[in-house]
């Protein structure tokens, strides 16, 4: 997902490290690696299916901040299970 370019740290108040972003449209950025057919965010450390973590969690862009993880506030998130399926992982149980 893309986000407004002023979220990048080269702009006043921006937080997202610019070096980890790529322009995808006028005034829109995306995290490098997420604009590929097989997306993998450049800020994601670790091995999918074992242990992963966002290297810039405190600085992440708005689409990441607005994404509810599966089970957050007791609600399921089918997007998590679709992403897991793409990596050959089983779905998460209902929260
Ligand atoms: S939460 Fe972090 S690792 Fe995940 S897409 Fe956002 S910036 Fe990348």
Coordinates of N, CA and C and ligand atoms in Angstrom, one line a residue:
X1 N 0.8 -1.2 0.0 CA 0.0 0.0 0.0 C 0.9 1.2 0.0
X2 N 0.4 2.3 -0.6 CA 1.1 3.5 -0.7 C 0.7 4.5 0.4
X3 N 1.5 5.5 0.6 CA 1.2 6.5 1.6 C 1.8 7.8 1.1
X4 N 1.2 8.9 1.7 CA 1.6 10.3 1.3 C 3.1 10.5 1.5
X5 N 3.7 11.1 0.6 CA 5.2 11.3 0.6 C 5.7 12.1 1.8
X6 N 4.8 12.9 2.4 CA 5.3 13.7 3.6 C 5.5 12.8 4.8
X7 N 5.1 11.6 4.7 CA 5.4 10.7 5.9 C 6.8 10.3 5.9
X8 N 7.6 10.5 4.9 CA 9.0 10.2 4.8 C 9.8 11.2 5.6
X9 N 10.9 10.7 6.2 CA 11.6 11.6 7.2 C 12.4 12.7 6.5
X10 N 12.4 12.8 5.2 CA 13.0 14.0 4.6 C 12.1 15.2 4.6
X11 N 10.9 15.0 5.1 CA 9.9 16.1 5.3 C 9.7 16.4 6.7
X12 N 9.4 17.6 7.1 CA 9.2 18.0 8.5 C 8.1 17.1 9.1
X13 N 8.3 16.5 10.2 CA 7.3 15.6 10.9 C 7.2 14.2 10.3
X14 N 7.9 14.0 9.2 CA 7.9 12.6 8.6 C 8.7 11.7 9.5
X15 N 8.4 10.4 9.4 CA 9.1 9.4 10.3 C 9.7 8.3 9.4
X16 N 9.1 7.9 8.3 CA 9.6 6.7 7.6 C 10.9 7.0 6.9
X17 N 11.9 6.2 7.2 CA 13.2 6.4 6.6 C 13.1 6.4 5.0
X18 N 13.4 7.6 4.4 CA 13.3 7.7 3.0 C 14.0 6.7 2.2
X19 N 15.2 6.3 2.7 CA 16.0 5.3 2.0 C 15.3 3.9 1.8
X20 N 14.3 3.7 2.6 CA 13.5 2.4 2.5 C 12.3 2.6 1.7
X21 N 12.1 3.7 1.1 CA 10.8 3.9 0.3 C 11.1 4.0 -1.2
X22 N 10.1 3.9 -2.0 CA 10.2 4.1 -3.4 C 8.9 4.8 -3.9
X23 N 9.1 5.7 -4.9 CA 8.0 6.4 -5.4 C 7.1 5.5 -6.3
X24 N 5.8 5.5 -6.1 CA 4.9 4.7 -6.9 C 3.9 5.5 -7.7
X25 N 3.8 6.8 -7.4 CA 2.9 7.7 -8.1 C 3.3 9.1 -7.6
X26 N 2.7 10.1 -8.3 CA 3.0 11.5 -7.9 C 2.6 11.6 -6.4
X27 N 3.5 12.0 -5.6 CA 3.3 12.3 -4.2 C 2.9 11.1 -3.4
X28 N 3.2 9.9 -3.9 CA 2.9 8.6 -3.2 C 4.1 7.8 -3.1
X29 N 4.4 7.2 -1.9 CA 5.5 6.3 -1.7 C 5.0 5.0 -1.3
X30 N 5.8 4.0 -1.4 CA 5.6 2.7 -0.8 C 6.9 2.2 -0.2
X31 N 6.8 1.3 0.7 CA 8.0 0.7 1.3 C 8.7 -0.1 0.1
X32 N 10.0 0.0 0.0 CA 10.7 -0.8 -1.0 C 10.4 -2.2 -0.8
X33 N 10.2 -2.9 -1.9 CA 10.0 -4.3 -1.8 C 8.5 -4.7 -1.9
X34 N 7.6 -3.7 -1.5 CA 6.2 -4.1 -1.5 C 5.5 -3.8 -2.8
X35 N 6.2 -3.3 -3.8 CA 5.6 -3.0 -5.1 C 6.0 -4.1 -6.1
X36 N 6.4 -5.2 -5.6 CA 6.8 -6.3 -6.5 C 5.7 -7.4 -6.6
X37 N 5.8 -8.3 -7.6 CA 4.8 -9.3 -7.7 C 4.8 -10.2 -6.5
X38 N 6.0 -10.5 -6.0 CA 6.1 -11.2 -4.7 C 6.6 -10.3 -3.7
X39 N 5.7 -9.6 -3.0 CA 6.2 -8.5 -2.1 C 6.9 -9.0 -0.8
X40 N 7.9 -8.2 -0.5 CA 8.5 -8.4 0.8 C 9.1 -7.0 1.2
X41 N 8.5 -6.5 2.3 CA 9.0 -5.1 2.7 C 10.4 -5.2 3.1
X42 N 11.2 -4.2 2.7 CA 12.6 -4.2 3.0 C 12.9 -4.0 4.5
X43 N 11.8 -3.5 5.2 CA 12.0 -3.3 6.7 C 11.7 -4.6 7.5
X44 N 11.2 -5.6 6.8 CA 10.8 -6.9 7.5 C 12.1 -7.7 7.8
X45 N 12.4 -7.9 9.0 CA 13.6 -8.8 9.4 C 13.1 -10.1 9.7
X46 N 13.9 -11.1 9.5 CA 13.5 -12.5 10.0 C 13.1 -13.4 8.9
X47 N 12.6 -14.5 9.3 CA 12.1 -15.6 8.3 C 10.6 -15.8 8.5
X48 N 9.9 -15.6 7.4 CA 8.4 -15.7 7.4 C 8.1 -17.2 7.8
X49 N 7.2 -17.3 8.7 CA 6.8 -18.6 9.2 C 7.6 -19.1 10.5
X50 N 8.6 -18.3 10.8 CA 9.4 -18.7 12.0 C 9.4 -17.5 13.0
X51 N 10.0 -16.4 12.6 CA 10.0 -15.2 13.5 C 10.4 -14.0 12.6
X52 N 9.5 -13.0 12.6 CA 9.8 -11.8 11.9 C 9.5 -10.6 12.8
X53 N 10.0 -9.5 12.4 CA 9.8 -8.2 13.1 C 10.0 -7.0 12.2
X54 N 9.3 -6.0 12.4 CA 9.5 -4.7 11.6 C 10.6 -4.0 12.2
X55 N 11.6 -3.7 11.4 CA 12.8 -3.0 11.8 C 12.6 -1.5 12.1
X56 N 11.5 -1.0 11.6 CA 11.2 0.4 11.8 C 9.8 0.6 12.5
X57 N 9.5 -0.3 13.3 CA 8.1 -0.3 13.9 C 7.6 1.0 14.4
X58 N 8.4 1.7 15.1 CA 8.0 3.0 15.7 C 7.9 4.1 14.6
X59 N 8.5 3.8 13.5 CA 8.5 4.9 12.4 C 7.7 4.5 11.2
X60 N 7.0 3.3 11.3 CA 6.3 2.8 10.1 C 5.2 3.8 9.6
X61 N 4.9 3.6 8.3 CA 3.9 4.5 7.7 C 2.5 4.2 8.1
X62 N 1.6 5.1 7.7 CA 0.2 5.0 8.1 C -0.5 3.7 7.7
X63 N -0.3 3.1 6.5 CA -1.0 1.9 6.2 C -0.7 0.8 7.2
X64 N 0.6 0.8 7.7 CA 1.0 -0.2 8.6 C 0.4 0.1 10.0
X65 N 0.3 1.3 10.4 CA -0.3 1.7 11.7 C -1.8 1.4 11.7
X66 N -2.4 1.5 10.5 CA -3.9 1.3 10.5 C -4.3 -0.1 10.3
X67 N -3.3 -1.0 10.0 CA -3.6 -2.4 9.8 C -3.8 -3.1 11.1
X68 N -5.0 -3.7 11.4 CA -5.3 -4.4 12.6 C -4.7 -5.8 12.5
X69 N -3.9 -6.2 13.4 CA -3.4 -7.6 13.4 C -4.6 -8.5 13.8
X70 N -4.5 -9.8 13.3 CA -5.5 -10.8 13.6 C -5.7 -10.9 15.1
X71 N -6.9 -10.7 15.6 CA -7.1 -10.8 17.0 C -7.1 -9.5 17.8
X72 N -6.7 -8.5 17.1 CA -6.6 -7.2 17.8 C -8.1 -6.8 18.1
X73 N -8.3 -6.4 19.3 CA -9.6 -6.0 19.9 C -10.6 -7.2 19.6
X74 N -10.1 -8.4 19.6 CA -11.0 -9.6 19.5 C -11.5 -9.8 18.1
X75 N -11.0 -9.1 17.1 CA -11.6 -9.2 15.7 C -10.6 -10.0 14.8
X76 N -11.2 -10.8 13.9 CA -10.4 -11.5 13.0 C -9.9 -10.6 11.9
X77 N -8.9 -10.9 11.2 CA -8.4 -10.2 10.0 C -8.1 -11.2 8.9
X78 N -9.0 -11.3 7.9 CA -8.8 -12.3 6.9 C -7.6 -11.9 6.0
X79 N -7.2 -10.7 6.0 CA -6.1 -10.3 5.2 C -4.8 -11.0 5.7
X80 N -4.8 -11.2 7.0 CA -3.6 -11.9 7.6 C -3.6 -13.3 7.1
X81 N -4.8 -14.0 7.1 CA -4.8 -15.4 6.6 C -4.5 -15.5 5.1
X82 N -5.0 -14.5 4.3 CA -4.6 -14.5 2.9 C -3.1 -14.4 2.7
X83 N -2.5 -13.5 3.5 CA -1.0 -13.4 3.4 C -0.3 -14.7 3.9
X84 N -0.8 -15.3 4.9 CA -0.2 -16.5 5.4 C -0.4 -17.6 4.3
X85 N -1.5 -17.6 3.6 CA -1.7 -18.6 2.6 C -0.7 -18.5 1.5
X86 N -0.4 -17.2 1.1 CA 0.6 -17.0 0.0 C 1.9 -17.5 0.4
X87 N 2.2 -17.7 1.7 CA 3.5 -18.2 2.1 C 3.4 -19.7 2.6
X88 N 2.3 -20.3 2.2 CA 2.1 -21.8 2.6 C 1.9 -22.0 4.0
X89 N 1.4 -21.0 4.8 CA 1.1 -21.2 6.2 C -0.3 -21.4 6.4
X90 N -0.7 -22.2 7.5 CA -2.1 -22.4 7.7 C -2.8 -21.2 8.3
X91 N -4.1 -21.1 8.2 CA -4.8 -19.9 8.7 C -4.7 -19.9 10.3
X92 N -4.8 -18.7 10.8 CA -4.8 -18.5 12.2 C -6.2 -18.9 12.8
X93 N -6.3 -19.4 14.0 CA -7.6 -19.8 14.5 C -8.4 -18.5 14.8
X94 N -9.7 -18.6 14.9 CA -10.5 -17.4 15.2 C -10.0 -16.8 16.6
X95 N -10.0 -15.5 16.7 CA -9.6 -14.9 18.0 C -10.6 -15.2 19.1
Ligands
LIG1 S1 5.0 -3.0 9.4 FE1 7.1 -2.6 9.0 S2 7.8 -4.5 7.9 FE2 5.6 -4.5 7.9 S3 5.1 -3.5 5.9 FE3 5.1 -1.9 7.5 S4 7.2 -1.1 7.5 FE4 7.3 -3.0 6.4

